[in-house]
Tab-separated table of C-alpha atoms and ligand atoms in Angstrom:
chain	number	residue	atom	x	y	z
S	271	MET	CA	-3.780	114.332	-121.713
S	272	THR	CA	-6.213	115.383	-124.307
S	273	HIS	CA	-5.125	117.618	-126.950
S	274	THR	CA	-7.429	120.713	-129.460
S	275	SER	CA	-8.776	118.829	-131.343
S	276	SER	CA	-7.232	119.586	-135.168
S	277	THR	CA	-11.051	120.457	-136.470
S	278	LYS	CA	-10.279	124.178	-134.135
S	279	GLU	CA	-6.612	124.933	-134.626
S	280	ILE	CA	-5.709	125.589	-138.057
S	281	PRO	CA	-2.438	124.785	-139.010
S	282	ALA	CA	-0.003	127.122	-140.964
S	283	VAL	CA	0.408	126.304	-144.804
S	284	GLY	CA	3.577	124.505	-145.494
S	285	ALA	CA	4.177	123.076	-142.111
S	286	ILE	CA	5.077	119.254	-141.472
S	287	PRO	CA	2.264	117.238	-140.725
S	288	LYS	CA	2.275	116.797	-136.962
S	289	HIS	CA	0.873	113.135	-137.533
S	290	ILE	CA	0.923	111.110	-139.969
S	291	ALA	CA	-1.189	108.114	-140.386
S	292	ILE	CA	-0.514	105.358	-143.330
S	293	ILE	CA	-2.785	102.267	-144.353
S	294	MET	CA	0.188	100.222	-145.856
S	295	ASP	CA	-1.609	98.280	-148.638
S	296	GLY	CA	-0.029	96.018	-151.435
S	297	ASN	CA	2.077	94.194	-150.234
S	298	GLY	CA	0.513	91.273	-151.663
S	299	ARG	CA	0.696	92.421	-154.573
S	300	TRP	CA	4.124	93.512	-155.222
S	301	ALA	CA	5.007	90.281	-154.216
S	302	THR	CA	2.924	88.213	-156.355
S	303	LYS	CA	4.344	90.704	-159.511
S	304	ARG	CA	7.639	89.262	-158.191
S	305	PHE	CA	6.189	86.010	-158.678
S	306	LEU	CA	7.153	85.436	-155.101
S	307	PRO	CA	4.305	84.600	-152.370
S	308	ARG	CA	2.466	87.223	-150.588
S	309	VAL	CA	4.504	86.324	-147.337
S	310	ALA	CA	7.148	87.889	-148.794
S	311	GLY	CA	5.964	91.208	-149.592
S	312	HIS	CA	5.062	91.110	-146.073
S	313	VAL	CA	8.869	90.633	-144.897
S	314	LYS	CA	9.685	93.210	-147.031
S	315	GLY	CA	6.991	95.563	-145.858
S	316	VAL	CA	7.894	95.004	-142.339
S	317	GLU	CA	11.861	97.170	-143.698
S	318	ALA	CA	10.096	99.441	-144.873
S	319	VAL	CA	7.969	100.339	-141.997
S	320	ARG	CA	11.381	100.636	-140.289
S	321	GLY	CA	13.124	103.431	-143.392
S	322	ILE	CA	9.607	105.126	-143.187
S	323	VAL	CA	9.579	105.391	-139.047
S	324	GLU	CA	14.000	107.133	-139.497
S	325	ALA	CA	12.551	109.020	-141.837
S	326	CYS	CA	9.338	110.933	-139.737
S	327	ALA	CA	11.701	111.525	-137.424
S	328	ARG	CA	14.387	112.673	-138.870
S	329	ARG	CA	11.335	115.307	-140.300
S	330	GLY	CA	10.312	116.384	-137.226
S	331	VAL	CA	7.046	114.482	-137.197
S	332	SER	CA	5.370	113.966	-133.927
S	333	TYR	CA	3.144	111.184	-134.392
S	334	LEU	CA	3.096	108.345	-136.777
S	335	THR	CA	0.002	105.666	-136.894
S	336	PHE	CA	0.370	102.665	-139.260
S	337	PHE	CA	-2.762	100.149	-139.953
S	338	ALA	CA	-0.324	97.135	-139.704
S	339	PHE	CA	-3.972	94.484	-139.379
S	340	SER	CA	-7.987	95.373	-139.181
S	341	SER	CA	-10.833	93.779	-137.803
S	342	GLU	CA	-11.395	92.117	-141.305
S	343	ASN	CA	-8.009	91.180	-141.740
S	344	TRP	CA	-8.699	87.331	-139.629
S	345	ARG	CA	-10.941	86.754	-142.782
S	346	ARG	CA	-7.298	86.026	-144.689
S	347	PRO	CA	-6.806	82.320	-145.043
S	348	ALA	CA	-5.316	81.055	-141.619
S	349	GLU	CA	-1.946	80.829	-143.118
S	350	GLU	CA	-1.359	84.420	-143.561
S	351	VAL	CA	-2.752	84.874	-140.603
S	352	SER	CA	-0.681	83.600	-138.509
S	353	LEU	CA	2.623	84.245	-140.582
S	354	LEU	CA	1.523	87.743	-140.032
S	355	MET	CA	1.687	87.639	-136.303
S	356	ARG	CA	4.887	85.809	-136.367
S	357	LEU	CA	6.349	88.226	-138.305
S	358	PHE	CA	5.483	91.024	-135.558
S	359	VAL	CA	6.437	89.106	-133.170
S	360	THR	CA	9.639	89.178	-134.841
S	361	ALA	CA	9.273	93.088	-135.635
S	362	LEU	CA	9.411	93.777	-132.034
S	363	GLU	CA	11.927	91.260	-130.616
S	364	LYS	CA	13.981	92.756	-133.247
S	365	GLU	CA	13.014	96.770	-133.314
S	366	VAL	CA	11.947	97.504	-129.767
S	367	ALA	CA	15.652	98.275	-128.545
S	368	LYS	CA	16.713	100.071	-131.063
S	369	MET	CA	13.500	102.181	-131.106
S	370	HIS	CA	14.070	102.454	-127.695
S	371	ALA	CA	17.691	103.813	-128.678
S	372	ASN	CA	15.698	106.357	-131.169
S	373	ASN	CA	13.321	107.955	-128.278
S	374	ILE	CA	10.693	105.945	-129.731
S	375	ARG	CA	8.000	105.828	-127.533
S	376	LEU	CA	5.859	102.857	-129.380
S	377	LYS	CA	1.859	101.893	-128.949
S	378	VAL	CA	-0.053	99.287	-129.666
S	379	VAL	CA	-3.436	99.669	-130.121
S	380	GLY	CA	-6.680	97.393	-131.491
S	381	ASP	CA	-8.640	95.000	-129.727
S	382	LEU	CA	-5.604	93.388	-128.628
S	383	ALA	CA	-7.169	90.707	-126.072
S	384	ARG	CA	-8.094	88.082	-129.207
S	385	PHE	CA	-4.137	87.549	-129.749
S	386	ASP	CA	-1.725	85.215	-128.183
S	387	PRO	CA	-1.016	85.610	-125.158
S	388	GLN	CA	2.653	85.521	-126.111
S	389	LEU	CA	2.320	88.586	-128.227
S	390	GLN	CA	-0.283	90.340	-126.205
S	391	ASN	CA	3.235	90.414	-123.009
S	392	MET	CA	5.787	91.450	-125.784
S	393	ILE	CA	3.537	94.266	-126.798
S	394	LEU	CA	2.906	95.445	-122.794
S	395	ALA	CA	7.143	95.073	-122.529
S	396	ALA	CA	7.592	97.129	-125.714
S	397	GLU	CA	4.815	99.906	-124.207
S	398	GLN	CA	6.352	99.721	-120.810
S	399	LYS	CA	9.931	99.991	-121.865
S	400	THR	CA	9.582	102.794	-124.121
S	401	ALA	CA	6.711	104.847	-122.302
S	402	ASN	CA	9.254	107.642	-121.037
S	403	ASN	CA	10.888	108.850	-124.945
S	404	GLN	CA	9.905	112.040	-125.789
S	405	GLY	CA	10.865	111.915	-129.348
S	406	LEU	CA	8.980	110.526	-132.348
S	407	THR	CA	5.610	108.884	-131.809
S	408	VAL	CA	4.797	105.707	-133.104
S	409	THR	CA	1.389	103.955	-132.795
S	410	VAL	CA	1.052	100.134	-134.595
S	411	CYS	CA	-2.862	100.292	-135.245
S	412	ALA	CA	-3.486	95.613	-134.674
S	413	ASN	CA	-6.972	94.351	-134.216
S	414	TYR	CA	-8.046	97.563	-135.184
S	415	GLY	CA	-11.313	98.932	-136.515
S	416	GLY	CA	-12.780	102.447	-136.732
S	417	ARG	CA	-15.749	101.734	-135.436
S	418	TRP	CA	-14.797	99.047	-132.663
S	419	ASP	CA	-12.475	101.821	-131.816
S	420	ILE	CA	-15.508	104.375	-131.585
S	421	MET	CA	-17.781	101.420	-129.593
S	422	GLN	CA	-15.374	100.695	-127.467
S	423	ALA	CA	-15.084	104.265	-126.246
S	424	VAL	CA	-18.899	105.033	-126.683
S	425	ASN	CA	-19.285	101.479	-123.897
S	426	ARG	CA	-16.540	102.641	-121.367
S	427	LEU	CA	-17.590	105.922	-120.742
S	428	GLN	CA	-21.367	104.945	-120.066
S	429	LYS	CA	-19.808	102.464	-117.635
S	430	GLU	CA	-18.634	104.991	-115.927
S	431	ARG	CA	-21.309	107.703	-116.294
S	432	ALA	CA	-23.785	105.303	-115.713
S	433	ALA	CA	-21.457	104.130	-112.079
S	434	ALA	CA	-21.376	107.910	-111.225
S	435	GLY	CA	-24.852	108.270	-112.035
S	436	LEU	CA	-24.588	110.426	-115.023
S	437	ALA	CA	-25.787	107.963	-117.368
S	438	ASP	CA	-29.027	110.467	-118.389
S	439	GLN	CA	-26.985	112.909	-119.720
S	440	GLU	CA	-26.173	113.343	-123.067
S	441	ILE	CA	-22.646	113.168	-123.930
S	442	THR	CA	-19.916	115.925	-125.539
S	443	GLU	CA	-17.401	115.364	-128.621
S	444	ASP	CA	-14.754	116.522	-126.453
S	445	GLN	CA	-15.658	113.621	-123.456
S	446	LEU	CA	-16.434	110.564	-126.140
S	447	SER	CA	-12.791	111.064	-127.678
S	448	ALA	CA	-10.920	111.153	-124.568
S	449	TYR	CA	-11.838	107.861	-124.744
S	450	LEU	CA	-11.226	106.633	-128.173
S	451	SER	CA	-7.926	104.511	-128.379
S	452	MET	CA	-5.328	107.231	-129.539
S	453	ALA	CA	-6.482	110.221	-127.222
S	454	TYR	CA	-2.799	110.751	-126.438
S	455	ALA	CA	-2.764	111.666	-130.023
S	456	PRO	CA	-4.211	114.690	-132.190
S	457	GLU	CA	-5.587	113.472	-135.051
S	458	PRO	CA	-3.883	112.597	-138.394
S	459	ASP	CA	-2.980	115.763	-140.853
S	460	LEU	CA	-2.140	113.797	-143.398
S	461	PHE	CA	-3.336	110.281	-144.240
S	462	ILE	CA	-1.307	107.900	-146.405
S	463	ARG	CA	-2.630	104.928	-148.608
S	464	THR	CA	-0.280	103.255	-150.827
S	465	GLY	CA	-1.051	100.371	-153.373
S	466	GLY	CA	-3.515	102.172	-155.653
S	467	GLU	CA	-7.158	101.731	-153.529
S	468	THR	CA	-9.089	104.697	-152.341
S	469	ARG	CA	-10.580	103.846	-149.373
S	470	ILE	CA	-10.809	103.799	-145.643
S	471	SER	CA	-11.313	99.908	-145.284
S	472	ASN	CA	-12.804	101.039	-141.437
S	473	PHE	CA	-9.227	102.658	-140.295
S	474	LEU	CA	-9.521	105.976	-137.926
S	475	LEU	CA	-13.198	106.731	-138.555
S	476	TRP	CA	-13.755	109.601	-135.705
S	477	GLN	CA	-10.265	110.626	-136.407
S	478	LEU	CA	-10.063	110.946	-139.734
S	479	ALA	CA	-12.504	113.704	-140.334
S	480	TYR	CA	-11.125	116.177	-141.429
S	481	SER	CA	-6.832	115.331	-142.354
S	482	GLU	CA	-5.689	115.480	-145.767
S	483	LEU	CA	-5.830	112.242	-147.778
S	484	TYR	CA	-3.004	111.103	-149.511
S	485	PHE	CA	-3.615	107.655	-152.589
S	486	THR	CA	-0.419	106.478	-154.534
S	487	ASP	CA	-0.550	103.856	-156.751
S	488	THR	CA	2.901	102.201	-155.084
S	489	PHE	CA	3.073	99.060	-153.175
S	490	TRP	CA	3.723	99.441	-149.886
S	491	PRO	CA	7.442	97.629	-150.293
S	492	ASP	CA	8.558	100.013	-152.148
S	493	PHE	CA	7.422	103.153	-150.635
S	494	ASP	CA	10.623	104.832	-149.635
S	495	ALA	CA	11.672	108.542	-147.969
S	496	ALA	CA	11.817	109.913	-151.396
S	497	ALA	CA	8.051	108.780	-151.639
S	498	LEU	CA	7.335	110.095	-148.074
S	499	ASP	CA	8.778	113.467	-149.461
S	500	LEU	CA	6.129	113.858	-152.205
S	501	SER	CA	3.305	112.861	-149.703
S	502	ILE	CA	4.868	115.394	-147.560
S	503	SER	CA	5.644	118.074	-150.103
S	504	SER	CA	1.286	117.742	-151.451
S	505	TYR	CA	0.154	117.950	-147.731
S	506	GLN	CA	2.130	121.209	-147.934
S	507	ASN	CA	0.627	122.653	-150.583
S	508	ARG	CA	-3.129	122.037	-149.662
S	509	GLU	CA	-5.377	124.697	-147.625
S	510	ARG	CA	-6.678	123.411	-144.413
S	511	ARG	CA	-10.024	125.302	-144.263
S	512	PHE	CA	-12.193	123.844	-141.563
S	513	GLY	CA	-15.100	125.207	-143.209
S	514	ARG	CA	-14.030	128.760	-143.301
S	515	THR	CA	-13.290	130.877	-147.020
S	516	SER	CA	-10.114	130.681	-148.197
S	517	ALA	CA	-9.635	134.659	-147.272
S	518	GLN	CA	-10.904	133.723	-143.924
S	519	VAL	CA	-8.156	131.484	-143.484
S	520	SER	CA	-4.890	133.655	-145.135
S	521	GLU	CA	-5.920	136.369	-142.590
S	522	GLN	CA	-6.007	134.496	-139.572
S	523	SER	CA	-2.860	133.495	-140.790
S	524	ALA	CA	-1.276	137.153	-141.520
S	525	GLN	CA	-3.054	138.430	-137.948
S	526	GLN	CA	-0.681	134.958	-136.362
S	527	GLU	CA	2.326	136.140	-138.338
S	528	SER	CA	2.389	139.736	-137.263
S	529	LYS	CA	2.032	138.530	-133.584
C	44	IPE	C1	-0.791	95.542	-146.424
C	44	IPE	O1	-0.750	94.574	-148.168
C	44	IPE	C2	-0.736	94.294	-145.737
C	44	IPE	C3	-1.648	93.865	-144.878
C	44	IPE	C4	-2.676	94.197	-144.656
C	44	IPE	C5	-1.464	92.979	-143.583
C	44	IPE	P1	-1.649	93.689	-148.391
C	44	IPE	O2	-1.712	92.069	-147.712
C	44	IPE	O3	-3.796	93.752	-148.277
C	44	IPE	O4	-2.001	93.686	-149.916
C	44	IPE	P2	-2.430	93.170	-151.248
C	44	IPE	O5	-2.993	94.324	-151.243
C	44	IPE	O6	-3.350	91.622	-151.173
C	44	IPE	O7	-1.277	93.991	-152.412
C	45	IPE	C1	-6.410	97.696	-145.345
C	45	IPE	O1	-5.852	96.711	-145.940
C	45	IPE	C2	-5.492	97.298	-143.632
C	45	IPE	C3	-4.445	97.356	-143.033
C	45	IPE	C4	-3.906	97.557	-144.192
C	45	IPE	C5	-3.850	96.517	-141.984
C	45	IPE	P1	-6.399	95.943	-146.714
C	45	IPE	O2	-5.828	94.837	-148.111
C	45	IPE	O3	-7.094	94.549	-145.591
C	45	IPE	O4	-7.879	96.659	-146.899
C	45	IPE	P2	-9.231	96.156	-147.521
C	45	IPE	O5	-9.709	95.307	-147.685
C	45	IPE	O6	-8.447	96.062	-149.902
C	45	IPE	O7	-9.831	97.135	-148.058
C	46	MG	MG1	-4.945	95.217	-149.631
């Protein structure tokens, strides 16, 4: 199922964001500041994920997406990479049953083939178990890169079109977006990056075209429900125009209200 792109439909001002996408950054610095190994920051970071999932479910957010491991993160020391993998396995072991009990649907997107087969099987099992849940959809982006996503979509689409004898026809945005790895979700309304850096780091490149961006210096392990509320209020005070003028947007929302 594909959704109407949020670049086409203007959500009401003051609405809760339907889709929040987060770059969880600052785990290492959180730990270093406390003279702890970086690993300790990642462990604490998993707890922060739990808190934010719960807070978003309570606030009626429909889609929550976390950047957990980027295609570039393989460049880190082998020891840190393997610890992150182990943490991922433990988190799945511990959290999936709870998520399922809370009606949460879990999705994991990215180039999963590079992961250990045991981890791949766990991911598949978790997705299958929670597939029919109707509550919050939590997506974990693992070995994910925005460029990887666009390229895998182009390649899959091209292959199918070649097989159907349509390879020489132009493709549209809607056709391509149906092949992106998060085609099941609307585009993020609110993008959050913790940890003080103000960059996208190859996250959802296509889907962030018109998202509202929110950057905070708070390190990810310290990002709690109160910090989330600050980001949501910031979002709620913004006027999303998608290229239109402010006057056009106000007129449209007045019309919607009188309906
Ligand atoms: C984000 O925190 C977690 C991952 C990338 C897995 P970092 O590990 O990047 O923390 P800093 O940026 O070094 O503080
Ligand atoms: C981005 O964080 C990726 C994740 C949070 C998984 P990084 O800390 O790896 O980003 P850069 O490389 O500093 O931009
Ligand atoms: Mg970082």
